[in-house]
Short mmCIF file of C-alpha atoms in Angstrom, two decimals:
data_model
loop_
_atom_site.label_atom_id
_atom_site.label_comp_id
_atom_site.label_asym_id
_atom_site.label_seq_id
_atom_site.Cartn_x
_atom_site.Cartn_y
_atom_site.Cartn_z
CA MET I 28 17.41 -81.71 -10.17
CA LEU I 29 16.49 -79.17 -8.10
CA SER I 30 17.06 -76.61 -10.82
CA GLN I 31 14.69 -78.02 -13.32
CA GLY I 32 11.82 -78.15 -10.58
CA PRO I 33 10.66 -74.12 -11.16
CA GLN I 34 10.83 -75.05 -15.27
CA ILE I 35 8.49 -78.13 -15.09
CA LEU I 36 5.90 -76.28 -12.77
CA GLN I 37 6.39 -72.86 -15.38
CA ASN I 38 4.64 -74.98 -17.93
CA PRO I 39 2.58 -78.24 -16.68
CA MET I 40 0.60 -80.36 -18.74
CA LEU I 41 -3.34 -79.13 -19.03
CA GLY I 42 -4.73 -82.42 -20.11
CA SER I 43 -5.23 -84.50 -23.55
CA VAL I 44 -6.71 -84.44 -26.86
CA VAL I 45 -10.15 -86.02 -26.94
CA THR I 46 -11.31 -85.18 -30.72
CA ILE I 47 -9.53 -83.58 -33.34
CA THR I 48 -11.15 -81.76 -36.71
CA GLY I 49 -10.24 -79.69 -39.47
CA SER I 50 -10.50 -76.31 -37.23
CA GLN I 51 -11.06 -77.37 -33.83
CA MET I 52 -10.09 -80.06 -30.83
CA THR I 53 -11.59 -80.86 -27.70
CA VAL I 54 -9.32 -81.57 -25.10
CA ARG I 55 -9.94 -83.18 -21.18
CA LEU I 56 -8.20 -81.49 -18.09
CA ASP I 57 -6.83 -84.33 -16.09
CA GLY I 58 -3.80 -82.77 -15.32
CA ASP I 59 -2.57 -80.72 -11.92
CA GLY I 60 -1.44 -77.45 -13.71
CA HIS I 61 -4.70 -75.67 -14.81
CA ASP I 62 -6.24 -73.12 -12.80
CA GLU I 63 -8.30 -70.10 -13.92
CA ARG I 64 -5.59 -68.33 -15.67
CA THR I 65 -4.51 -71.16 -17.80
CA SER I 66 -8.07 -72.76 -18.83
CA ARG I 67 -10.44 -69.54 -19.05
CA ILE I 68 -11.72 -68.74 -22.36
CA GLY I 69 -9.50 -67.08 -24.81
CA ALA I 70 -6.18 -68.96 -23.27
CA MET I 71 -3.55 -70.12 -25.50
CA VAL I 72 -2.17 -73.71 -25.50
CA LYS I 73 -0.09 -75.71 -27.59
CA ALA I 74 -0.04 -79.56 -28.46
CA LYS I 75 3.07 -80.99 -29.91
CA CYS I 76 2.68 -83.33 -33.19
CA VAL I 77 5.54 -83.87 -36.21
CA HIS I 78 8.39 -81.78 -34.76
CA ARG I 79 6.38 -78.42 -34.62
CA GLU I 80 3.70 -77.17 -31.63
CA VAL I 81 0.29 -76.46 -32.78
CA ILE I 82 -1.24 -73.47 -31.04
CA GLY I 83 -5.04 -72.88 -30.12
CA THR I 84 -7.53 -70.60 -28.46
CA ILE I 85 -10.03 -71.74 -25.79
CA SER I 86 -13.54 -71.50 -27.18
CA ALA I 87 -15.37 -72.92 -24.85
CA VAL I 88 -15.53 -74.85 -21.25
CA GLN I 89 -17.70 -77.28 -20.04
CA ALA I 90 -18.17 -79.66 -17.26
CA ASP I 91 -17.84 -83.50 -18.21
CA GLY I 92 -21.00 -84.29 -15.92
CA ASN I 93 -17.98 -86.04 -13.00
CA GLY I 94 -17.98 -83.78 -10.69
CA GLY I 95 -16.35 -80.84 -12.40
CA ARG I 96 -13.15 -82.94 -11.56
CA HIS I 97 -12.36 -83.35 -15.73
CA PRO I 98 -13.86 -80.45 -17.67
CA ILE I 99 -13.68 -80.27 -21.37
CA LEU I 100 -12.40 -77.27 -23.70
CA ALA I 101 -13.16 -76.52 -26.99
CA ILE I 102 -10.24 -75.11 -29.01
CA ASP I 103 -10.21 -73.17 -32.25
CA LEU I 104 -6.86 -74.02 -34.09
CA VAL I 105 -4.73 -71.09 -35.52
CA GLY I 106 -1.31 -71.85 -36.20
CA GLU I 107 1.71 -74.05 -35.52
CA ILE I 108 5.31 -72.77 -34.33
CA VAL I 109 8.16 -73.91 -35.87
CA THR I 110 11.90 -73.99 -34.65
CA GLY I 111 14.25 -73.18 -37.29
CA ASP I 112 17.71 -72.06 -37.29
CA ASP I 113 16.27 -68.25 -36.54
CA GLY I 114 14.21 -69.77 -33.59
CA PRO I 115 10.67 -70.28 -33.15
CA ARG I 116 8.50 -69.10 -35.56
CA PHE I 117 4.58 -68.64 -36.03
CA VAL I 118 2.79 -69.61 -38.90
CA ARG I 119 -0.55 -69.58 -39.89
CA GLY I 120 -2.77 -72.41 -40.28
CA VAL I 121 -2.13 -75.94 -39.31
CA SER I 122 -0.25 -78.71 -41.81
CA HIS I 123 -0.31 -81.36 -39.34
CA HIS I 124 -2.88 -82.34 -36.78
CA PRO I 125 -2.12 -83.25 -32.97
CA VAL I 126 -3.60 -87.16 -32.31
CA PRO I 127 -5.92 -88.26 -29.74
CA GLY I 128 -4.09 -88.58 -26.14
CA ALA I 129 -1.52 -85.92 -27.26
CA PRO I 130 -0.67 -83.81 -24.46
CA VAL I 131 -1.74 -79.78 -24.34
CA LEU I 132 -0.16 -77.53 -22.30
CA PRO I 133 -0.40 -73.73 -21.90
CA ALA I 134 1.64 -71.59 -24.38
CA THR I 135 4.39 -70.27 -22.85
CA ASP I 136 5.92 -66.40 -22.49
CA ASP I 137 8.16 -67.45 -25.53
CA ASP I 138 5.17 -68.74 -27.32
CA LEU I 139 3.45 -65.69 -26.78
CA ASN I 140 6.34 -63.63 -28.20
CA ALA I 141 6.47 -65.62 -31.28
CA ILE I 142 2.93 -65.33 -32.10
CA PHE I 143 2.77 -61.84 -31.38
CA ALA I 144 6.26 -60.69 -32.44
CA ARG I 145 6.47 -57.37 -34.17
CA PRO I 146 6.21 -58.08 -38.11
CA CYS I 147 9.40 -57.52 -40.31
CA ASP I 148 7.07 -55.60 -42.68
CA SER I 149 5.55 -52.43 -42.09
CA ASN I 150 3.27 -52.29 -39.22
CA ILE I 151 1.45 -49.62 -36.60
CA GLN I 152 0.74 -51.23 -32.94
CA LEU I 153 -2.91 -50.06 -31.95
CA GLY I 154 -2.86 -51.04 -28.45
CA ALA I 155 -1.81 -54.31 -26.52
CA LEU I 156 -3.86 -57.83 -25.75
CA TYR I 157 -6.67 -57.05 -23.70
CA ASP I 158 -5.27 -59.34 -21.11
CA ASN I 159 -1.72 -58.86 -21.10
CA PRO I 160 -0.66 -54.93 -21.13
CA ALA I 161 2.37 -55.84 -21.47
CA GLN I 162 2.11 -57.72 -25.09
CA PRO I 163 2.02 -54.98 -27.90
CA ALA I 164 -0.72 -55.89 -30.21
CA TYR I 165 0.28 -55.11 -34.07
CA VAL I 166 -1.13 -54.78 -37.75
CA GLN I 167 0.64 -55.39 -40.74
CA ILE I 168 -0.21 -52.13 -43.30
CA ASP I 169 0.29 -54.01 -46.48
CA ASP I 170 -2.00 -56.74 -45.49
CA LEU I 171 -4.61 -54.29 -43.93
CA LEU I 172 -5.33 -52.16 -46.67
CA SER I 173 -4.43 -54.30 -49.66
CA LYS I 174 -7.27 -57.00 -48.83
CA HIS I 175 -9.77 -54.00 -47.16
CA PHE I 176 -10.94 -54.06 -43.87
CA ALA I 177 -13.48 -53.36 -42.13
CA VAL I 178 -14.43 -51.34 -38.31
CA LEU I 179 -17.75 -52.57 -36.93
CA GLY I 180 -19.36 -51.23 -33.66
CA ALA I 181 -22.51 -49.67 -31.83
CA SER I 182 -22.16 -46.39 -31.07
CA GLY I 183 -20.28 -45.26 -28.07
CA SER I 184 -18.11 -48.36 -28.37
CA GLY I 185 -14.92 -46.27 -29.52
CA LYS I 186 -15.66 -46.96 -33.29
CA SER I 187 -14.81 -43.51 -34.40
CA CYS I 188 -11.94 -43.26 -32.46
CA THR I 189 -10.59 -46.50 -34.09
CA VAL I 190 -10.59 -45.48 -37.28
CA ALA I 191 -8.54 -41.96 -36.34
CA LEU I 192 -6.07 -44.20 -34.53
CA ILE I 193 -5.59 -46.33 -37.34
CA LEU I 194 -5.45 -43.71 -39.80
CA SER I 195 -3.15 -41.58 -37.57
CA LYS I 196 -0.85 -44.39 -37.20
CA ILE I 197 -0.41 -45.10 -40.74
CA LEU I 198 -0.12 -41.09 -41.54
CA GLU I 199 2.69 -41.25 -39.10
CA GLN I 200 4.73 -43.65 -40.99
CA HIS I 201 3.30 -42.74 -44.59
CA PRO I 202 3.64 -38.87 -45.26
CA ASN I 203 2.72 -39.16 -48.62
CA ALA I 204 0.00 -41.47 -48.76
CA HIS I 205 -3.45 -40.87 -50.06
CA VAL I 206 -6.66 -41.12 -48.51
CA LEU I 207 -9.98 -40.00 -49.01
CA LEU I 208 -12.39 -40.44 -45.85
CA LEU I 209 -16.47 -40.12 -46.24
CA ASP I 210 -17.40 -38.32 -43.41
CA PRO I 211 -21.06 -37.69 -42.90
CA HIS I 212 -20.87 -36.00 -39.90
CA ASN I 213 -18.38 -33.62 -39.66
CA GLU I 214 -16.64 -35.58 -36.97
CA TYR I 215 -12.82 -35.98 -38.48
CA ALA I 216 -11.53 -32.69 -39.41
CA SER I 217 -10.26 -31.85 -35.77
CA ALA I 218 -8.91 -35.07 -35.83
CA PHE I 219 -6.03 -34.63 -37.97
CA GLY I 220 -5.53 -30.78 -38.57
CA PRO I 221 -3.20 -29.69 -40.86
CA LEU I 222 -2.47 -33.20 -42.02
CA ALA I 223 -6.11 -32.82 -43.79
CA GLU I 224 -7.62 -31.28 -46.96
CA VAL I 225 -11.08 -30.72 -46.03
CA ILE I 226 -13.83 -30.58 -48.48
CA SER I 227 -17.20 -29.60 -47.66
CA VAL I 228 -19.95 -27.79 -49.91
CA ASP I 229 -18.36 -23.87 -48.97
CA ASN I 230 -15.36 -25.09 -50.73
CA MET I 231 -16.01 -27.11 -53.58
CA LYS I 232 -17.24 -27.22 -57.03
CA LEU I 233 -18.74 -30.67 -58.58
CA PRO I 234 -20.54 -29.23 -61.81
CA PHE I 235 -23.73 -30.75 -62.77
CA TRP I 236 -21.79 -32.01 -65.86
CA LEU I 237 -19.31 -34.50 -64.10
CA LEU I 238 -22.27 -36.55 -63.32
CA ASP I 239 -23.41 -39.62 -65.55
CA SER I 240 -26.47 -40.21 -66.98
CA GLU I 241 -27.93 -42.53 -63.71
CA GLU I 242 -26.41 -39.76 -61.33
CA ALA I 243 -28.35 -37.04 -63.13
CA VAL I 244 -31.52 -38.50 -63.60
CA ARG I 245 -31.30 -39.12 -59.69
CA VAL I 246 -31.20 -35.94 -59.07
CA LEU I 247 -33.47 -34.27 -61.81
CA VAL I 248 -36.06 -36.80 -62.46
CA ARG I 249 -38.68 -36.83 -59.28
CA GLY I 250 -42.73 -37.99 -59.24
CA GLY I 251 -44.92 -39.18 -61.51
CA THR I 252 -45.70 -42.75 -62.66
CA PRO I 253 -42.87 -45.32 -63.54
CA THR I 254 -43.89 -44.96 -66.75
CA GLU I 255 -43.52 -40.92 -66.63
CA ARG I 256 -40.02 -41.63 -64.77
CA GLU I 257 -38.68 -43.82 -67.61
CA SER I 258 -40.36 -40.81 -70.06
CA GLN I 259 -38.39 -38.05 -68.44
CA ALA I 260 -34.80 -40.08 -67.80
CA LEU I 261 -34.90 -41.10 -71.48
CA ILE I 262 -35.66 -37.34 -72.72
CA LEU I 263 -32.68 -36.34 -70.03
CA ARG I 264 -29.96 -38.58 -71.57
CA ASP I 265 -30.41 -37.60 -74.85
CA SER I 266 -30.37 -34.08 -74.16
CA ILE I 267 -27.15 -34.44 -71.84
CA ALA I 268 -25.51 -36.33 -74.89
CA ARG I 269 -26.36 -33.68 -77.57
CA ALA I 270 -25.24 -30.56 -74.91
CA ARG I 271 -21.50 -32.63 -74.82
CA ARG I 272 -21.30 -33.31 -78.03
CA HIS I 273 -21.87 -29.69 -78.87
CA PHE I 274 -19.26 -28.37 -76.33
CA ALA I 275 -16.67 -30.71 -77.65
CA GLY I 276 -17.03 -29.24 -80.95
CA GLY I 277 -15.62 -31.35 -83.88
CA GLU I 278 -14.28 -33.87 -81.34
CA SER I 279 -17.72 -35.48 -80.52
CA ALA I 280 -18.09 -38.61 -82.62
CA SER I 281 -16.48 -40.51 -79.75
CA ILE I 282 -18.67 -39.14 -76.87
CA THR I 283 -21.29 -40.85 -75.20
CA VAL I 284 -23.95 -39.33 -72.82
CA ASP I 285 -21.47 -40.79 -70.27
CA THR I 286 -18.32 -39.70 -71.56
CA PRO I 287 -16.64 -36.67 -68.54
CA VAL I 288 -16.51 -33.98 -71.61
CA PRO I 289 -17.86 -30.59 -69.64
CA TYR I 290 -21.42 -28.83 -71.27
CA ARG I 291 -23.10 -25.91 -70.24
CA ILE I 292 -26.57 -26.23 -68.09
CA SER I 293 -27.94 -23.48 -70.90
CA ASP I 294 -27.21 -25.90 -73.73
CA LEU I 295 -28.87 -28.60 -71.94
CA THR I 296 -32.06 -26.40 -71.28
CA ARG I 297 -31.70 -25.13 -74.97
CA PHE I 298 -32.20 -28.59 -76.03
CA LEU I 299 -34.86 -29.61 -73.77
CA ASN I 300 -36.79 -26.67 -75.26
CA GLU I 301 -35.90 -27.63 -78.93
CA ALA I 302 -37.79 -31.22 -78.32
CA MET I 303 -40.28 -29.91 -76.55
CA GLY I 304 -41.03 -27.66 -79.59
CA LYS I 305 -41.24 -30.35 -81.78
CA LEU I 306 -43.95 -31.87 -80.44
CA ASP I 307 -47.56 -31.68 -81.69
CA ARG I 308 -49.59 -32.40 -78.86
CA PRO I 309 -49.61 -30.59 -75.75
CA GLU I 310 -50.23 -33.45 -73.45
CA THR I 311 -46.83 -34.83 -74.24
CA THR I 312 -44.57 -31.78 -73.33
CA MET I 313 -45.48 -32.76 -69.56
CA PRO I 314 -42.16 -34.96 -69.34
CA TYR I 315 -40.29 -32.17 -70.74
CA LEU I 316 -41.66 -29.65 -68.58
CA ARG I 317 -41.01 -31.36 -65.46
CA LEU I 318 -37.50 -31.75 -66.19
CA ARG I 319 -37.27 -27.78 -67.12
CA SER I 320 -38.73 -26.98 -63.75
CA ARG I 321 -37.16 -29.00 -61.57
CA LEU I 322 -33.82 -28.02 -63.75
CA GLU I 323 -34.64 -24.15 -62.84
CA SER I 324 -35.41 -24.73 -59.10
CA LEU I 325 -32.22 -26.23 -58.28
CA ARG I 326 -30.19 -23.25 -59.89
CA GLY I 327 -32.23 -21.03 -58.19
CA ASP I 328 -31.66 -22.86 -54.74
CA ARG I 329 -28.30 -22.16 -52.42
CA ARG I 330 -28.09 -25.33 -50.94
CA PHE I 331 -27.03 -26.51 -54.56
CA SER I 332 -24.73 -24.19 -56.00
CA PHE I 333 -21.61 -26.22 -55.51
CA MET I 334 -23.29 -27.97 -58.23
CA PHE I 335 -25.32 -25.72 -60.28
CA SER I 336 -23.41 -22.49 -60.69
CA GLU I 337 -22.38 -21.62 -64.20
CA GLY I 338 -20.46 -18.79 -65.06
CA PHE I 339 -19.54 -17.95 -68.80
CA ASP I 340 -16.93 -19.95 -68.94
CA ILE I 341 -17.53 -24.07 -68.56
CA PRO I 342 -13.92 -25.23 -67.30
CA ASP I 343 -12.70 -28.63 -67.32
CA THR I 344 -12.18 -29.04 -63.33
CA LEU I 345 -12.12 -32.98 -63.87
CA PRO I 346 -7.90 -32.86 -63.21
CA ASP I 347 -7.94 -30.67 -60.30
CA LEU I 348 -11.30 -32.44 -58.20
CA VAL I 349 -9.29 -35.50 -59.10
CA GLY I 350 -6.02 -33.88 -57.64
CA ARG I 351 -8.08 -32.78 -54.84
CA LEU I 352 -9.65 -35.91 -53.62
CA LEU I 353 -6.91 -38.22 -54.53
CA ARG I 354 -3.78 -35.89 -52.95
CA ILE I 355 -2.04 -35.83 -56.31
CA PRO I 356 0.31 -34.19 -55.56
CA VAL I 357 0.24 -34.90 -51.80
CA SER I 358 1.36 -31.04 -50.55
CA GLY I 359 1.74 -32.15 -46.77
CA LYS I 360 -1.82 -33.44 -47.11
CA PRO I 361 -2.12 -37.08 -47.52
CA LEU I 362 -5.92 -36.87 -46.32
CA ALA I 363 -8.83 -35.90 -47.88
CA ILE I 364 -12.00 -36.00 -45.77
CA LEU I 365 -15.05 -35.42 -47.85
CA ASP I 366 -17.44 -33.66 -45.38
CA LEU I 367 -20.94 -34.62 -46.53
CA SER I 368 -22.85 -32.90 -43.34
CA GLY I 369 -23.84 -29.52 -45.36
CA MET I 370 -24.85 -31.28 -48.59
CA PRO I 371 -28.61 -31.42 -49.27
CA SER I 372 -29.96 -35.04 -48.62
CA GLU I 373 -31.32 -35.53 -51.89
CA VAL I 374 -27.72 -35.50 -53.14
CA THR I 375 -25.55 -36.86 -50.69
CA ASP I 376 -25.44 -40.35 -52.31
CA VAL I 377 -25.25 -38.96 -55.51
CA VAL I 378 -21.98 -37.17 -54.90
CA VAL I 379 -20.93 -40.24 -52.94
CA SER I 380 -21.32 -42.23 -56.23
CA LEU I 381 -19.49 -39.75 -58.31
CA CYS I 382 -16.33 -39.60 -55.65
CA GLY I 383 -16.51 -43.22 -55.92
CA ARG I 384 -16.66 -43.60 -59.70
CA ILE I 385 -13.83 -40.96 -60.48
CA ILE I 386 -11.72 -42.72 -58.02
CA PHE I 387 -11.98 -46.17 -59.73
CA ASP I 388 -12.04 -45.11 -63.43
CA PHE I 389 -9.11 -42.82 -62.67
CA ALA I 390 -7.05 -45.47 -61.46
CA VAL I 391 -8.56 -48.14 -64.26
CA TRP I 392 -7.22 -45.46 -67.23
CA SER I 393 -3.96 -44.15 -65.34
CA GLY I 394 -2.92 -47.76 -65.02
CA ARG I 395 -0.82 -49.23 -62.51
CA GLU I 396 2.49 -48.21 -63.16
CA MET I 397 1.34 -44.66 -62.96
CA MET I 398 -1.62 -44.72 -60.17
CA PRO I 399 -0.18 -44.44 -56.71
CA PRO I 400 -2.35 -46.69 -53.93
CA VAL I 401 -5.18 -44.82 -52.36
CA LEU I 402 -7.38 -45.85 -49.34
CA LEU I 403 -10.97 -45.10 -49.42
CA VAL I 404 -12.97 -44.84 -46.26
CA CYS I 405 -16.35 -45.14 -46.09
CA GLU I 406 -17.91 -43.86 -42.86
CA GLU I 407 -21.68 -44.88 -42.16
CA ALA I 408 -21.20 -47.53 -45.14
CA HIS I 409 -24.52 -49.08 -44.76
CA ARG I 410 -26.02 -46.19 -45.84
CA TYR I 411 -24.48 -46.54 -49.11
CA VAL I 412 -23.35 -50.34 -49.36
CA PRO I 413 -27.32 -51.68 -47.87
CA ALA I 414 -27.49 -54.97 -47.89
CA ASP I 415 -31.39 -54.45 -49.03
CA GLU I 416 -30.82 -53.14 -52.58
CA SER I 417 -34.20 -51.33 -52.73
CA VAL I 418 -33.20 -48.86 -49.76
CA GLY I 419 -30.85 -46.16 -51.14
CA PHE I 420 -29.29 -45.22 -55.03
CA ALA I 421 -28.45 -48.64 -56.69
CA ALA I 422 -25.36 -46.61 -58.55
CA THR I 423 -23.52 -45.97 -55.25
CA ALA I 424 -23.58 -49.39 -53.64
CA ARG I 425 -22.37 -50.18 -57.12
CA THR I 426 -19.55 -48.29 -57.12
CA ILE I 427 -18.33 -49.11 -53.48
CA THR I 428 -19.12 -52.96 -54.24
CA ARG I 429 -17.20 -52.47 -57.54
CA ILE I 430 -14.31 -51.29 -55.50
CA ALA I 431 -14.39 -53.76 -52.94
CA LYS I 432 -14.91 -56.76 -55.71
CA GLU I 433 -11.83 -55.29 -58.20
CA GLY I 434 -10.21 -52.20 -56.65
CA ARG I 435 -7.08 -54.55 -55.19
CA LYS I 436 -6.28 -54.68 -59.06
CA TYR I 437 -5.78 -51.29 -59.51
CA GLY I 438 -4.19 -50.08 -56.01
CA LEU I 439 -7.53 -48.93 -54.55
CA ALA I 440 -8.22 -50.37 -50.80
CA LEU I 441 -11.35 -50.27 -49.24
CA ALA I 442 -12.37 -49.26 -45.36
CA LEU I 443 -15.73 -49.75 -44.42
CA VAL I 444 -17.12 -48.20 -41.14
CA THR I 445 -20.86 -49.07 -39.38
CA GLN I 446 -22.51 -49.07 -36.52
CA ARG I 447 -25.22 -51.77 -38.28
CA PRO I 448 -23.31 -54.57 -39.80
CA SER I 449 -26.72 -56.68 -40.44
CA GLU I 450 -27.92 -53.41 -42.48
CA LEU I 451 -24.50 -53.47 -44.89
CA SER I 452 -24.34 -55.62 -47.82
CA PRO I 453 -22.93 -59.07 -47.16
CA GLU I 454 -21.18 -58.83 -50.68
CA ALA I 455 -19.16 -55.95 -49.83
CA LEU I 456 -18.02 -56.91 -46.33
CA SER I 457 -17.35 -60.57 -47.22
CA GLN I 458 -13.99 -58.99 -49.24
CA CYS I 459 -12.76 -57.10 -46.58
CA GLY I 460 -9.55 -59.10 -45.22
CA THR I 461 -9.54 -57.98 -41.41
CA ILE I 462 -12.64 -57.10 -39.31
CA PHE I 463 -11.74 -55.04 -36.17
CA ALA I 464 -15.69 -55.93 -34.20
CA LEU I 465 -16.18 -53.40 -31.19
CA ARG I 466 -19.21 -53.93 -28.73
CA MET I 467 -22.54 -54.85 -30.27
CA THR I 468 -25.62 -55.37 -28.61
CA ASN I 469 -28.04 -56.49 -31.38
CA GLU I 470 -28.16 -60.03 -32.33
CA LEU I 471 -28.52 -59.41 -35.55
CA ASP I 472 -25.43 -57.78 -35.93
CA GLN I 473 -23.95 -60.07 -33.96
CA GLU I 474 -24.93 -63.00 -35.82
CA PHE I 475 -23.99 -61.24 -39.10
CA VAL I 476 -20.42 -60.31 -38.08
CA ALA I 477 -20.10 -64.35 -36.70
CA ARG I 478 -20.41 -65.25 -40.33
CA THR I 479 -17.71 -63.34 -42.16
CA VAL I 480 -14.80 -63.80 -39.07
CA PRO I 481 -13.06 -66.71 -39.37
CA ASP I 482 -13.28 -70.01 -37.49
CA ALA I 483 -10.87 -69.20 -35.21
CA ALA I 484 -12.36 -65.84 -33.89
CA ARG I 485 -16.26 -67.02 -33.57
CA GLY I 486 -14.92 -68.34 -30.11
CA MET I 487 -14.52 -65.12 -28.98
CA LEU I 488 -17.54 -63.10 -30.67
CA ALA I 489 -19.40 -64.16 -27.33
CA ALA I 490 -17.85 -61.17 -25.60
CA LEU I 491 -19.28 -58.52 -28.15
CA PRO I 492 -22.15 -57.64 -26.14
CA SER I 493 -20.01 -56.82 -23.22
CA LEU I 494 -16.84 -55.31 -24.44
CA PRO I 495 -15.71 -52.39 -22.75
CA THR I 496 -15.22 -49.13 -25.00
CA GLN I 497 -12.00 -49.19 -26.82
CA GLN I 498 -11.67 -53.41 -26.82
CA ALA I 499 -11.99 -55.19 -30.11
CA ILE I 500 -11.85 -58.40 -31.23
CA VAL I 501 -9.86 -58.27 -34.31
CA SER I 502 -9.11 -60.88 -36.66
CA GLY I 503 -8.44 -61.53 -40.46
CA GLU I 504 -5.16 -61.06 -43.22
CA GLY I 505 -3.88 -58.36 -41.13
CA VAL I 506 -3.03 -60.00 -37.93
CA PRO I 507 -1.27 -63.41 -36.83
CA ILE I 508 -4.29 -64.80 -35.23
CA PRO I 509 -7.73 -63.49 -33.84
CA MET I 510 -6.99 -61.40 -30.66
CA ARG I 511 -8.72 -59.36 -28.40
CA ILE I 512 -7.26 -56.03 -27.89
CA ARG I 513 -7.65 -52.96 -25.83
CA ILE I 514 -6.89 -49.94 -28.15
CA ASP I 515 -4.47 -47.21 -27.12
CA ASP I 516 -5.91 -43.83 -25.95
CA LEU I 517 -5.74 -40.71 -28.32
CA PRO I 518 -4.75 -37.34 -26.94
CA GLN I 519 -7.77 -35.03 -26.59
CA GLY I 520 -6.89 -32.71 -29.61
CA ARG I 521 -7.05 -35.52 -31.81
CA ARG I 522 -10.33 -37.45 -30.95
CA PRO I 523 -13.20 -37.46 -33.44
CA ARG I 524 -15.84 -34.93 -32.59
CA SER I 525 -18.38 -37.89 -32.03
CA GLU I 526 -18.95 -37.54 -28.29
CA ALA I 527 -22.38 -37.56 -26.81
CA ALA I 528 -23.74 -34.20 -25.35
CA GLU I 529 -22.72 -34.16 -21.36
CA PHE I 530 -26.61 -33.13 -20.20
CA SER I 531 -25.95 -33.03 -16.88
CA LYS I 532 -23.18 -30.52 -17.04
CA ALA I 533 -24.49 -28.47 -20.03
CA TRP I 534 -27.70 -28.32 -18.14
CA ARG I 535 -26.49 -26.64 -14.97
CA ALA I 536 -26.90 -22.97 -16.08
CA ASP I 537 -29.04 -21.10 -18.67
CA SER I 538 -26.26 -21.16 -20.93
CA GLY I 539 -28.83 -19.59 -23.70
CA ASP I 540 -30.00 -16.07 -25.02
CA THR I 541 -31.58 -13.99 -27.93
CA ALA I 542 -28.68 -14.28 -29.91
CA LEU I 543 -27.95 -17.71 -30.20
CA ARG I 544 -31.34 -18.46 -31.42
CA GLU I 545 -31.17 -15.05 -33.48
CA GLU I 546 -27.56 -16.52 -35.04
CA GLY I 547 -29.16 -20.50 -35.19
CA VAL I 548 -31.97 -19.12 -37.71
CA ARG I 549 -29.62 -16.48 -39.50
CA ARG I 550 -27.31 -19.50 -40.76
CA TRP I 551 -30.24 -21.98 -41.28
CA ARG I 552 -31.87 -19.24 -43.65
CA MET I 553 -28.42 -18.71 -45.21
CA GLN I 554 -27.44 -22.08 -45.60
CA ALA I 555 -24.32 -20.88 -43.86
CA ARG I 556 -22.69 -22.95 -40.78
CA GLN I 557 -20.02 -20.31 -40.67
CA PRO I 558 -20.23 -17.16 -39.10
#
C-alpha cells in the first residue's frame, strides 16, 4: 500500500469534463491535485476514452464565479495516446471523444515522451520546449518541406536566425540538397560559408533574352498613358518574337515570343527601327522612339550590365544558369544564395519572377523521375507575393503562388519568410503546412496568423506579442502537436548579418575620416560594393 502512494500523488485528478465539442472541451477543476504548474495555459492534460487517452492543451482559464475555487479550463484537443504491443504511441487527431463527467488528469512524463518522441522519419532538432528544456523539439523534414513552411515574426524576433538554423540543420544531414535562397539584404552568405554558392550582380549573367514578354515589358515600357503603354507592349512583343525567330533560323516554326531562345539586342533594335520606318505619320512613331530610347539607356547603364552586356556571340547560358540556381550538380555547395541587394530596384521583382519561373518550368519539363527536389526560400516574401494585387509585379506573385499551389507535384518546396504577414498573400500562405510564428506586436499580423494556424494552436497565439527573442510557436504538418519552443543558439560565425547597429558602442569615438567618405563615394559612383 505504501509503495502506491507516491504514484497516486504524482498524477492526481485535475477535474472533470463539463462540455465537449469537435476540437475543444471545457473542464471544471474539482480535484485537489491542481496547482499553477498543472493548470496554467500551455500545460497538457489527458482524459480517458475507449481504451485510449485523449490529449489536450490548456488554452484558457476562467473563474467559475464561486470564489474561484473551481476554475473552468478551455482545452484544445490535439490527439490521442494509444497503447499497443510496442508501447504508448501518440496519434494526431481525435477519433473518440470523452463524455461529460470523464476525469481529466495532467499529462505524465511518459505521456510527454510519447508525444514529443523523436520521429522515426528524417528529422531535425531545432530547440526544446520553452517550459521544459530537457524535452527536445523535433521537426520532420519530409513533412516540413513537401507541404511548404513559413517563418513569420517581427524584426528582432530571431526570424533570420531561425531560417539559418533550419537550413543549417537540413544541410548537415543532407549535403546533396538543392536549395535556392532569395536574399534581399545580403544577410545569409556569412552564415553558410563554403556550403553556399553566392550569386550577385558582380558574378552573374541574366541576359535580357531570358525574360518572357511580360518581364520584358516590365523592364522596357515606362511612362505614358495606359493606352500608350499598351501600344509599346504590343510593339515590343512583336519585335522580340521576330528577333527570336531570326536567331533560330530554320528552326523557328514553333518559336513564340516566350520561347527561351536567345536573340541579339542589336536584332531587337533593328526590328524596332524597321517597323518604325514603315509608318507614314511621324506622330505614330512615338511608342517606337520611347522603346528604343529606354533600351539604349539601359544598355549604357553600368547597373544593368548583368542583363544587357552583349558580345559578338550570344551563348545559350540557360543550362548553366539552371545548374547554378538549382545546384545541379551540387559540387559541395547545396545552397545557392541569390543576393538581390546590389540590383537596381526597377528590376528586382523581374529577377525574382525570372528565377521562380525557370525553377518551375524546368521542373515541369524535366519530369519527376529526373528532377531532384528543390527548396525555394523567399525572404521578405510580402514584397513579391503581396496581399494587395495592385502592389508589386503581378508576374512575380503569380509565379511564387503557382509554386505554392502546384510545386509539390513536381518536387518543389517553398518557404515564405516575412516580418509583415498581414501584407502577404493569404492564398500563398494558406499553402504552407508548417508555421513558425515568432514575436509579433502588430494586431493585424496577429489576426492574420490566427486565421492560418490550426484550431489547436490558437490558444497559444495570445503569447505572440510577448514572446522573447528566439522563442516560436510551431504548428502544422512538421510537428506532432502545436508547441512553443526555445530555438537553439547559432554559433557567432554562422549567424546572418541581420543584427542592428550598436549605436552606443559605435558613437563612443570618432571612427570616420576623409578616406571613409572618399571610398564610399567612389564605390557609389562605380556601382561596386567591393574594393
